[in-house]
GROMACS .gro file of C-alpha atoms in nm:
model
  373
    1MET     CA    1   5.677  -1.296  15.158
    2ARG     CA    2   5.459  -1.605  15.159
    3PHE     CA    3   5.725  -1.804  14.971
    4LEU     CA    4   5.998  -1.693  15.212
    5ARG     CA    5   5.781  -1.789  15.508
    6ILE     CA    6   5.721  -2.140  15.370
    7VAL     CA    7   6.091  -2.189  15.297
    8ALA     CA    8   6.190  -2.067  15.645
    9LEU     CA    9   5.939  -2.290  15.823
   10THR     CA   10   6.042  -2.590  15.612
   11ALA     CA   11   6.406  -2.529  15.701
   12GLY     CA   12   6.315  -2.494  16.068
   13ALA     CA   13   6.113  -2.816  16.068
   14ALA     CA   14   6.394  -3.005  15.891
   15TYR     CA   15   6.648  -2.879  16.144
   16LEU     CA   16   6.432  -2.977  16.444
   17THR     CA   17   6.365  -3.321  16.298
   18TRP     CA   18   6.737  -3.384  16.247
   19ARG     CA   19   6.813  -3.255  16.596
   20LEU     CA   20   6.562  -3.488  16.756
   21LEU     CA   21   6.660  -3.800  16.563
   22PHE     CA   22   7.036  -3.774  16.520
   23THR     CA   23   7.195  -3.554  16.788
   24TRP     CA   24   7.079  -3.705  17.119
   25GLU     CA   25   7.316  -4.000  17.146
   26GLY     CA   26   7.604  -3.910  17.377
   27ALA     CA   27   7.449  -3.581  17.490
   28ASN     CA   28   7.347  -3.493  17.843
   29PRO     CA   29   6.970  -3.566  17.855
   30VAL     CA   30   6.879  -3.253  18.053
   31LEU     CA   31   7.081  -3.015  17.838
   32PHE     CA   32   6.961  -3.187  17.521
   33PHE     CA   33   6.598  -3.145  17.622
   34LEU     CA   34   6.642  -2.780  17.727
   35LEU     CA   35   6.825  -2.682  17.408
   36PHE     CA   36   6.576  -2.863  17.186
   37ALA     CA   37   6.284  -2.700  17.368
   38ALA     CA   38   6.441  -2.354  17.326
   39GLU     CA   39   6.501  -2.412  16.955
   40ALA     CA   40   6.151  -2.551  16.903
   41PHE     CA   41   6.008  -2.247  17.078
   42GLY     CA   42   6.192  -2.022  16.832
   43VAL     CA   43   6.038  -2.201  16.535
   44VAL     CA   44   5.689  -2.198  16.690
   45ARG     CA   45   5.718  -1.827  16.773
   46PHE     CA   46   5.825  -1.749  16.418
   47ALA     CA   47   5.537  -1.955  16.278
   48MET     CA   48   5.271  -1.794  16.499
   49GLU     CA   49   5.379  -1.436  16.450
   50THR     CA   50   5.432  -1.463  16.075
   51SER     CA   51   5.096  -1.637  16.037
   52LEU     CA   52   4.934  -1.308  16.140
   53LEU     CA   53   5.107  -1.103  15.874
   54GLY     CA   54   4.921  -1.010  15.560
   55ASP     CA   55   5.043  -0.837  15.247
   56PRO     CA   56   5.246  -0.531  15.349
   57ARG     CA   57   5.081  -0.198  15.288
   58PRO     CA   58   5.364   0.055  15.281
   59ALA     CA   59   5.267   0.402  15.396
   60THR     CA   60   5.300   0.693  15.157
   61ARG     CA   61   5.340   1.066  15.192
   62ALA     CA   62   5.120   1.138  14.892
   63PRO     CA   63   4.775   1.127  15.052
   64VAL     CA   64   4.448   1.192  14.876
   65LEU     CA   65   4.328   1.497  15.063
   66GLY     CA   66   3.966   1.575  15.140
   67ILE     CA   67   3.780   1.812  15.366
   68ALA     CA   68   3.909   1.797  15.722
   69PRO     CA   69   3.644   1.668  15.962
   70ASP     CA   70   3.523   1.882  16.250
   71ALA     CA   71   3.780   1.767  16.506
   72ASP     CA   72   3.961   1.866  16.821
   73VAL     CA   73   4.322   1.757  16.879
   74ILE     CA   74   4.389   1.588  17.214
   75VAL     CA   75   4.757   1.552  17.303
   76VAL     CA   76   4.793   1.269  17.557
   77VAL     CA   77   5.087   1.316  17.795
   78THR     CA   78   5.213   1.037  18.020
   79ASP     CA   79   5.587   1.020  18.096
   80GLU     CA   80   5.731   1.191  17.788
   81PRO     CA   81   6.004   1.454  17.834
   82THR     CA   82   5.879   1.813  17.823
   83SER     CA   83   6.074   1.876  17.502
   84GLU     CA   84   5.875   1.603  17.326
   85VAL     CA   85   5.546   1.733  17.464
   86ARG     CA   86   5.629   2.082  17.337
   87ALA     CA   87   5.713   1.950  16.990
   88ALA     CA   88   5.391   1.746  16.976
   89VAL     CA   89   5.178   2.045  17.078
   90LEU     CA   90   5.349   2.283  16.836
   91SER     CA   91   5.301   2.038  16.551
   92ALA     CA   92   4.933   2.003  16.647
   93GLN     CA   93   4.894   2.380  16.613
   94LEU     CA   94   4.990   2.347  16.246
   95VAL     CA   95   4.720   2.090  16.167
   96THR     CA   96   4.476   2.211  15.906
   97GLY     CA   97   4.114   2.236  16.011
   98TYR     CA   98   4.119   2.158  16.383
   99ARG     CA   99   3.884   2.342  16.618
  100GLU     CA  100   4.066   2.325  16.953
  101ILE     CA  101   4.376   2.166  17.108
  102LEU     CA  102   4.354   2.004  17.451
  103ILE     CA  103   4.628   1.849  17.662
  104VAL     CA  104   4.557   1.545  17.877
  105ASP     CA  105   4.825   1.555  18.149
  106ARG     CA  106   4.810   1.227  18.339
  107ASP     CA  107   5.060   1.321  18.611
  108ASP     CA  108   4.978   1.696  18.642
  109ARG     CA  109   5.341   1.790  18.586
  110PRO     CA  110   5.439   2.154  18.651
  111GLN     CA  111   5.634   2.174  18.326
  112VAL     CA  112   5.332   2.066  18.124
  113ARG     CA  113   5.109   2.308  18.314
  114GLU     CA  114   5.353   2.591  18.237
  115LEU     CA  115   5.362   2.494  17.868
  116ALA     CA  116   4.982   2.485  17.844
  117ASP     CA  117   4.951   2.823  18.017
  118ARG     CA  118   5.213   2.983  17.793
  119LEU     CA  119   5.046   2.856  17.474
  120GLY     CA  120   4.693   2.921  17.597
  121ILE     CA  121   4.586   2.558  17.566
  122ARG     CA  122   4.319   2.397  17.780
  123ARG     CA  123   4.456   2.116  18.000
  124ILE     CA  124   4.280   1.818  18.157
  125ALA     CA  125   4.502   1.728  18.454
  126GLY     CA  126   4.522   1.410  18.658
  127GLY     CA  127   4.749   1.342  18.951
  128TRP     CA  128   4.888   1.055  19.149
  129ASN     CA  129   4.731   0.726  19.038
  130ALA     CA  130   4.516   0.906  18.781
  131ASP     CA  131   4.308   0.705  18.536
  132LEU     CA  132   4.436   0.805  18.192
  133GLY     CA  133   4.134   0.658  18.019
  134GLU     CA  134   3.897   0.862  18.235
  135LEU     CA  135   4.097   1.177  18.159
  136ILE     CA  136   4.071   1.112  17.785
  137ASP     CA  137   3.697   1.051  17.823
  138THR     CA  138   3.666   1.384  18.007
  139ALA     CA  139   3.853   1.563  17.729
  140VAL     CA  140   3.638   1.405  17.460
  141ALA     CA  141   3.318   1.483  17.651
  142SER     CA  142   3.420   1.848  17.692
  143SER     CA  143   3.479   1.882  17.320
  144ASN     CA  144   3.218   2.036  17.093
  145SER     CA  145   3.350   1.868  16.780
  146LEU     CA  146   3.223   1.555  16.607
  147PHE     CA  147   3.566   1.392  16.601
  148ALA     CA  148   3.879   1.380  16.817
  149LEU     CA  149   4.237   1.331  16.701
  150LEU     CA  150   4.420   1.149  16.982
  151VAL     CA  151   4.794   1.220  16.966
  152PRO     CA  152   5.058   1.058  17.190
  153ALA     CA  153   5.301   1.320  17.313
  154ASP     CA  154   5.611   1.156  17.163
  155VAL     CA  155   5.522   1.222  16.799
  156VAL     CA  156   5.492   1.519  16.567
  157VAL     CA  157   5.184   1.515  16.347
  158MET     CA  158   5.170   1.609  15.981
  159PRO     CA  159   4.970   1.924  15.902
  160ASP     CA  160   4.742   1.736  15.662
  161VAL     CA  161   4.647   1.453  15.900
  162LEU     CA  162   4.279   1.549  15.922
  163GLU     CA  163   4.254   1.610  15.548
  164ALA     CA  164   4.413   1.269  15.485
  165VAL     CA  165   4.169   1.074  15.702
  166GLY     CA  166   3.865   1.293  15.635
  167PRO     CA  167   3.733   1.106  15.327
  168THR     CA  168   3.733   0.778  15.521
  169PHE     CA  169   3.461   0.913  15.749
  170ASP     CA  170   3.229   0.954  15.450
  171ASP     CA  171   3.140   0.596  15.539
  172ALA     CA  172   2.894   0.645  15.825
  173GLU     CA  173   2.991   0.308  15.979
  174VAL     CA  174   3.356   0.406  16.038
  175GLY     CA  175   3.416   0.484  16.404
  176VAL     CA  176   3.796   0.498  16.421
  177VAL     CA  177   4.068   0.569  16.167
  178ALA     CA  178   4.402   0.451  16.303
  179CYS     CA  179   4.695   0.669  16.200
  180ARG     CA  180   5.031   0.554  16.068
  181ILE     CA  181   5.338   0.671  16.257
  182GLU     CA  182   5.676   0.663  16.085
  183ASN     CA  183   5.942   0.545  16.329
  184THR     CA  184   6.227   0.736  16.170
  185ASN     CA  185   6.461   0.657  16.458
  186ALA     CA  186   6.379   0.288  16.473
  187ALA     CA  187   6.661   0.039  16.487
  188HIS     CA  188   6.704  -0.134  16.152
  189GLU     CA  189   6.765  -0.474  16.309
  190VAL     CA  190   6.419  -0.582  16.423
  191ASP     CA  191   6.363  -0.926  16.571
  192PHE     CA  192   6.005  -1.050  16.591
  193GLY     CA  193   5.910  -1.086  16.956
  194GLY     CA  194   6.143  -0.820  17.094
  195TYR     CA  195   6.024  -0.598  17.376
  196GLY     CA  196   6.033  -0.273  17.180
  197GLU     CA  197   5.910  -0.409  16.850
  198GLU     CA  198   5.536  -0.461  16.886
  199LEU     CA  199   5.478  -0.154  16.668
  200VAL     CA  200   5.648  -0.325  16.375
  201ARG     CA  201   5.424  -0.629  16.408
  202ASP     CA  202   5.118  -0.408  16.443
  203ALA     CA  203   5.205  -0.237  16.113
  204LEU     CA  204   5.266  -0.570  15.942
  205MET     CA  205   4.940  -0.718  16.070
  206VAL     CA  206   4.727  -0.428  15.952
  207GLY     CA  207   4.658  -0.563  15.603
  208ARG     CA  208   4.539  -0.905  15.713
  209LEU     CA  209   4.335  -0.793  16.009
  210ASP     CA  210   4.165  -0.513  15.815
  211ALA     CA  211   4.075  -0.753  15.533
  212ALA     CA  212   3.917  -0.985  15.791
  213GLY     CA  213   3.718  -0.699  15.943
  214ALA     CA  214   3.912  -0.726  16.268
  215LEU     CA  215   4.155  -0.436  16.269
  216PRO     CA  216   4.244  -0.394  16.637
  217TRP     CA  217   4.301  -0.064  16.806
  218TRP     CA  218   4.512  -0.076  17.120
  219PRO     CA  219   4.480   0.293  17.163
  220GLY     CA  220   4.747   0.488  16.982
  221MET     CA  221   4.719   0.780  16.745
  222ALA     CA  222   4.381   0.781  16.575
  223VAL     CA  223   4.091   0.998  16.471
  224VAL     CA  224   3.785   0.885  16.664
  225ARG     CA  225   3.420   0.956  16.602
  226ARG     CA  226   3.291   1.087  16.936
  227SER     CA  227   2.955   0.913  16.906
  228ALA     CA  228   3.128   0.575  16.851
  229LEU     CA  229   3.345   0.617  17.159
  230VAL     CA  230   3.049   0.724  17.371
  231GLU     CA  231   2.839   0.431  17.249
  232ALA     CA  232   3.121   0.190  17.339
  233GLY     CA  233   3.138   0.323  17.694
  234GLY     CA  234   3.446   0.540  17.654
  235MET     CA  235   3.813   0.460  17.690
  236SER     CA  236   3.788   0.362  18.054
  237PRO     CA  237   3.460   0.204  18.162
  238GLY     CA  238   3.446   0.168  18.538
  239ARG     CA  239   3.778   0.348  18.597
  240SER     CA  240   3.980   0.054  18.468
  241GLY     CA  241   4.257   0.240  18.287
  242VAL     CA  242   4.302   0.290  17.915
  243MET     CA  243   4.136  -0.027  17.800
  244LEU     CA  244   4.302  -0.205  17.511
  245ALA     CA  245   3.961  -0.361  17.451
  246THR     CA  246   3.825  -0.023  17.343
  247GLY     CA  247   3.856  -0.124  16.979
  248VAL     CA  248   3.676  -0.452  17.045
  249ARG     CA  249   3.389  -0.274  17.218
  250ILE     CA  250   3.362  -0.019  16.937
  251GLN     CA  251   3.338  -0.299  16.680
  252ALA     CA  252   3.091  -0.489  16.897
  253ALA     CA  253   2.871  -0.179  16.892
  254GLY     CA  254   2.858  -0.203  16.512
  255TRP     CA  255   3.127   0.050  16.417
  256ARG     CA  256   3.420  -0.020  16.186
  257ILE     CA  257   3.787   0.050  16.255
  258THR     CA  258   4.010   0.116  15.957
  259ASP     CA  259   4.321   0.306  15.859
  260VAL     CA  260   4.469   0.492  15.565
  261PRO     CA  261   4.816   0.391  15.436
  262VAL     CA  262   4.953   0.741  15.482
  263VAL     CA  263   5.226   0.858  15.719
  264THR     CA  264   5.044   1.106  15.941
  265ALA     CA  265   5.304   1.145  16.218
  266ARG     CA  266   5.668   1.083  16.297
  267ARG     CA  267   5.799   0.951  16.624
  268LEU     CA  268   6.043   1.181  16.800
  269ALA     CA  269   6.229   0.958  17.041
  270PRO     CA  270   6.488   0.698  16.941
  271TRP     CA  271   6.296   0.376  16.917
  272THR     CA  272   6.493   0.139  17.135
  273ASP     CA  273   6.423  -0.155  17.361
  274ASP     CA  274   6.534   0.036  17.670
  275ARG     CA  275   6.296   0.324  17.610
  276HIS     CA  276   5.992   0.112  17.539
  277LEU     CA  277   6.045  -0.180  17.774
  278HIS     CA  278   5.851  -0.035  18.067
  279ARG     CA  279   5.567   0.082  17.844
  280TRP     CA  280   5.539  -0.259  17.683
  281ALA     CA  281   5.547  -0.435  18.019
  282ARG     CA  282   5.279  -0.205  18.154
  283GLY     CA  283   5.044  -0.296  17.871
  284LEU     CA  284   5.122  -0.667  17.845
  285HIS     CA  285   4.866  -0.782  18.100
  286GLU     CA  286   4.590  -0.592  17.926
  287ARG     CA  287   4.700  -0.722  17.585
  288LEU     CA  288   4.659  -1.076  17.711
  289ALA     CA  289   4.354  -1.025  17.931
  290VAL     CA  290   4.153  -0.795  17.710
  291LEU     CA  291   3.937  -0.955  17.470
  292VAL     CA  292   3.577  -0.966  17.424
  293ASP     CA  293   3.276  -0.845  17.608
  294SER     CA  294   3.061  -1.152  17.674
  295GLU     CA  295   2.761  -0.954  17.551
  296ALA     CA  296   2.920  -0.881  17.212
  297PRO     CA  297   2.690  -0.971  16.921
  298ARG     CA  298   2.753  -1.288  16.724
  299ARG     CA  299   2.858  -1.091  16.415
  300GLY     CA  300   3.188  -1.017  16.591
  301GLU     CA  301   3.285  -1.379  16.654
  302HIS     CA  302   3.523  -1.410  16.356
  303SER     CA  303   3.700  -1.091  16.457
  304THR     CA  304   3.721  -1.223  16.811
  305ARG     CA  305   3.894  -1.543  16.706
  306LEU     CA  306   4.147  -1.359  16.494
  307MET     CA  307   4.225  -1.109  16.767
  308ARG     CA  308   4.274  -1.389  17.017
  309ARG     CA  309   4.555  -1.509  16.792
  310VAL     CA  310   4.705  -1.161  16.809
  311TYR     CA  311   4.705  -1.164  17.188
  312ARG     CA  312   4.846  -1.517  17.200
  313ALA     CA  313   5.133  -1.390  16.988
  314ALA     CA  314   5.191  -1.119  17.247
  315ASP     CA  315   5.209  -1.391  17.511
  316LEU     CA  316   5.520  -1.526  17.337
  317HIS     CA  317   5.711  -1.220  17.462
  318VAL     CA  318   5.731  -1.387  17.803
  319GLY     CA  319   5.862  -1.709  17.653
  320ARG     CA  320   6.133  -1.523  17.464
  321ALA     CA  321   6.287  -1.397  17.788
  322ILE     CA  322   6.280  -1.751  17.933
  323GLN     CA  323   6.435  -1.883  17.613
  324ARG     CA  324   6.729  -1.647  17.650
  325LEU     CA  325   6.788  -1.752  18.012
  326VAL     CA  326   6.780  -2.119  17.912
  327LEU     CA  327   7.034  -2.065  17.634
  328ILE     CA  328   7.266  -1.873  17.866
  329GLY     CA  329   7.240  -2.150  18.126
  330ILE     CA  330   7.323  -2.418  17.866
  331LEU     CA  331   7.624  -2.217  17.748
  332VAL     CA  332   7.758  -2.182  18.103
  333ALA     CA  333   7.704  -2.550  18.181
  334THR     CA  334   7.880  -2.654  17.859
  335LEU     CA  335   8.178  -2.428  17.921
  336PHE     CA  336   8.236  -2.535  18.282
  337SER     CA  337   8.152  -2.903  18.264
  338SER     CA  338   8.193  -3.202  18.036
  339TRP     CA  339   7.822  -3.209  17.954
  340LEU     CA  340   7.716  -3.159  17.594
  341PRO     CA  341   7.367  -3.051  17.479
  342MET     CA  342   7.406  -3.245  17.154
  343VAL     CA  343   7.650  -3.452  16.952
  344ALA     CA  344   7.654  -3.377  16.580
  345GLU     CA  345   7.869  -3.362  16.270
  346PRO     CA  346   7.971  -2.994  16.233
  347PRO     CA  347   7.910  -2.971  15.853
  348VAL     CA  348   7.555  -3.106  15.890
  349LEU     CA  349   7.484  -2.883  16.190
  350VAL     CA  350   7.611  -2.572  16.015
  351GLY     CA  351   7.420  -2.653  15.697
  352LEU     CA  352   7.079  -2.722  15.854
  353TRP     CA  353   7.096  -2.457  16.128
  354GLY     CA  354   7.238  -2.204  15.882
  355ALA     CA  355   6.954  -2.267  15.635
  356TRP     CA  356   6.693  -2.210  15.908
  357MET     CA  357   6.857  -1.894  16.038
  358ALA     CA  358   6.932  -1.749  15.693
  359THR     CA  359   6.577  -1.792  15.565
  360SER     CA  360   6.414  -1.661  15.884
  361VAL     CA  361   6.642  -1.356  15.887
  362ALA     CA  362   6.573  -1.297  15.516
  363TYR     CA  363   6.198  -1.304  15.584
  364ARG     CA  364   6.235  -1.066  15.877
  365ARG     CA  365   6.440  -0.814  15.679
  366HIS     CA  366   6.204  -0.826  15.383
  367ALA     CA  367   5.898  -0.778  15.602
  368VAL     CA  368   6.046  -0.494  15.804
  369ARG     CA  369   6.180  -0.305  15.502
  370SER     CA  370   5.847  -0.341  15.324
  371ILE     CA  371   5.685  -0.103  15.574
  372GLY     CA  372   5.966   0.151  15.577
  373PHE     CA  373   6.170   0.052  15.885
   0.00000   0.00000   0.00000
């Protein structure tokens, strides 16, 4: 992967250099500048996002099983269809070694209430404008177990999830074990920076961030040590929503976040841009604004710097949408006017642009396939 990345970036730099030096004469200055800026943004975005990727750690379904920790299962329901919620809850009932199942129902939906009543499951209900983080904190506080398995309601969990992560908690400094979710319905064509594709990048970044002691946790499926969450102030300090800085605060309190390269759940819904666009947009502000408690100890500074790079990469999502609008505008202007964004020899253009695109696509496909998408 490292070799492919170097080749792709070299091809991109060569193409941009040629574009700047040899294709401006005779072109419309405004269109030339806009097209060059859009192309340069693509190379910069590729460079930044791939710089965060470490060696892939493919997930397996052959876990080393240990004793399941004393844990409750908390199924977190937001806007998932009732059929998905039912499947998530039924799969949770098959988990080995859990003590109790709870449902956190953010919107207090009648269908979820009926499901909980029928299955005899305790429900923590919210309502209009409910604070999901506070509801999760309430569920964790009402638990009598040492650990909590937090499960989003659009996945089915594997029965051995607690046995798979249990040995990791033999290390008394581990506060969170993030769980791997297999996106069996994911689209095979994944483009870095797409709205619905942050999960792919998260999976690819795991190796590097964990090696640097900075594995982030923007709360998804995980087994959490209750005492670590309480010490960090919970999921939602000051009724501020599910804070994506929870992982940062847990690490600042001296706890470690890690994962095990084992598939512990499978996503139910088709993984498409349309489905995940609103969820991504809802979390974007927090992804960019999160970061570090000013009182965090100095030992977390390296992790802080690395995670800032992660959030800057998320910021490029906004630029990608602008890039598309710019390219569409250039295309329209070229078709309906005599203006040209560049003047170039077709064989040279095809050769240099094709080399950049072919190598970047090859890197993308290799990276995505390496983690099972």
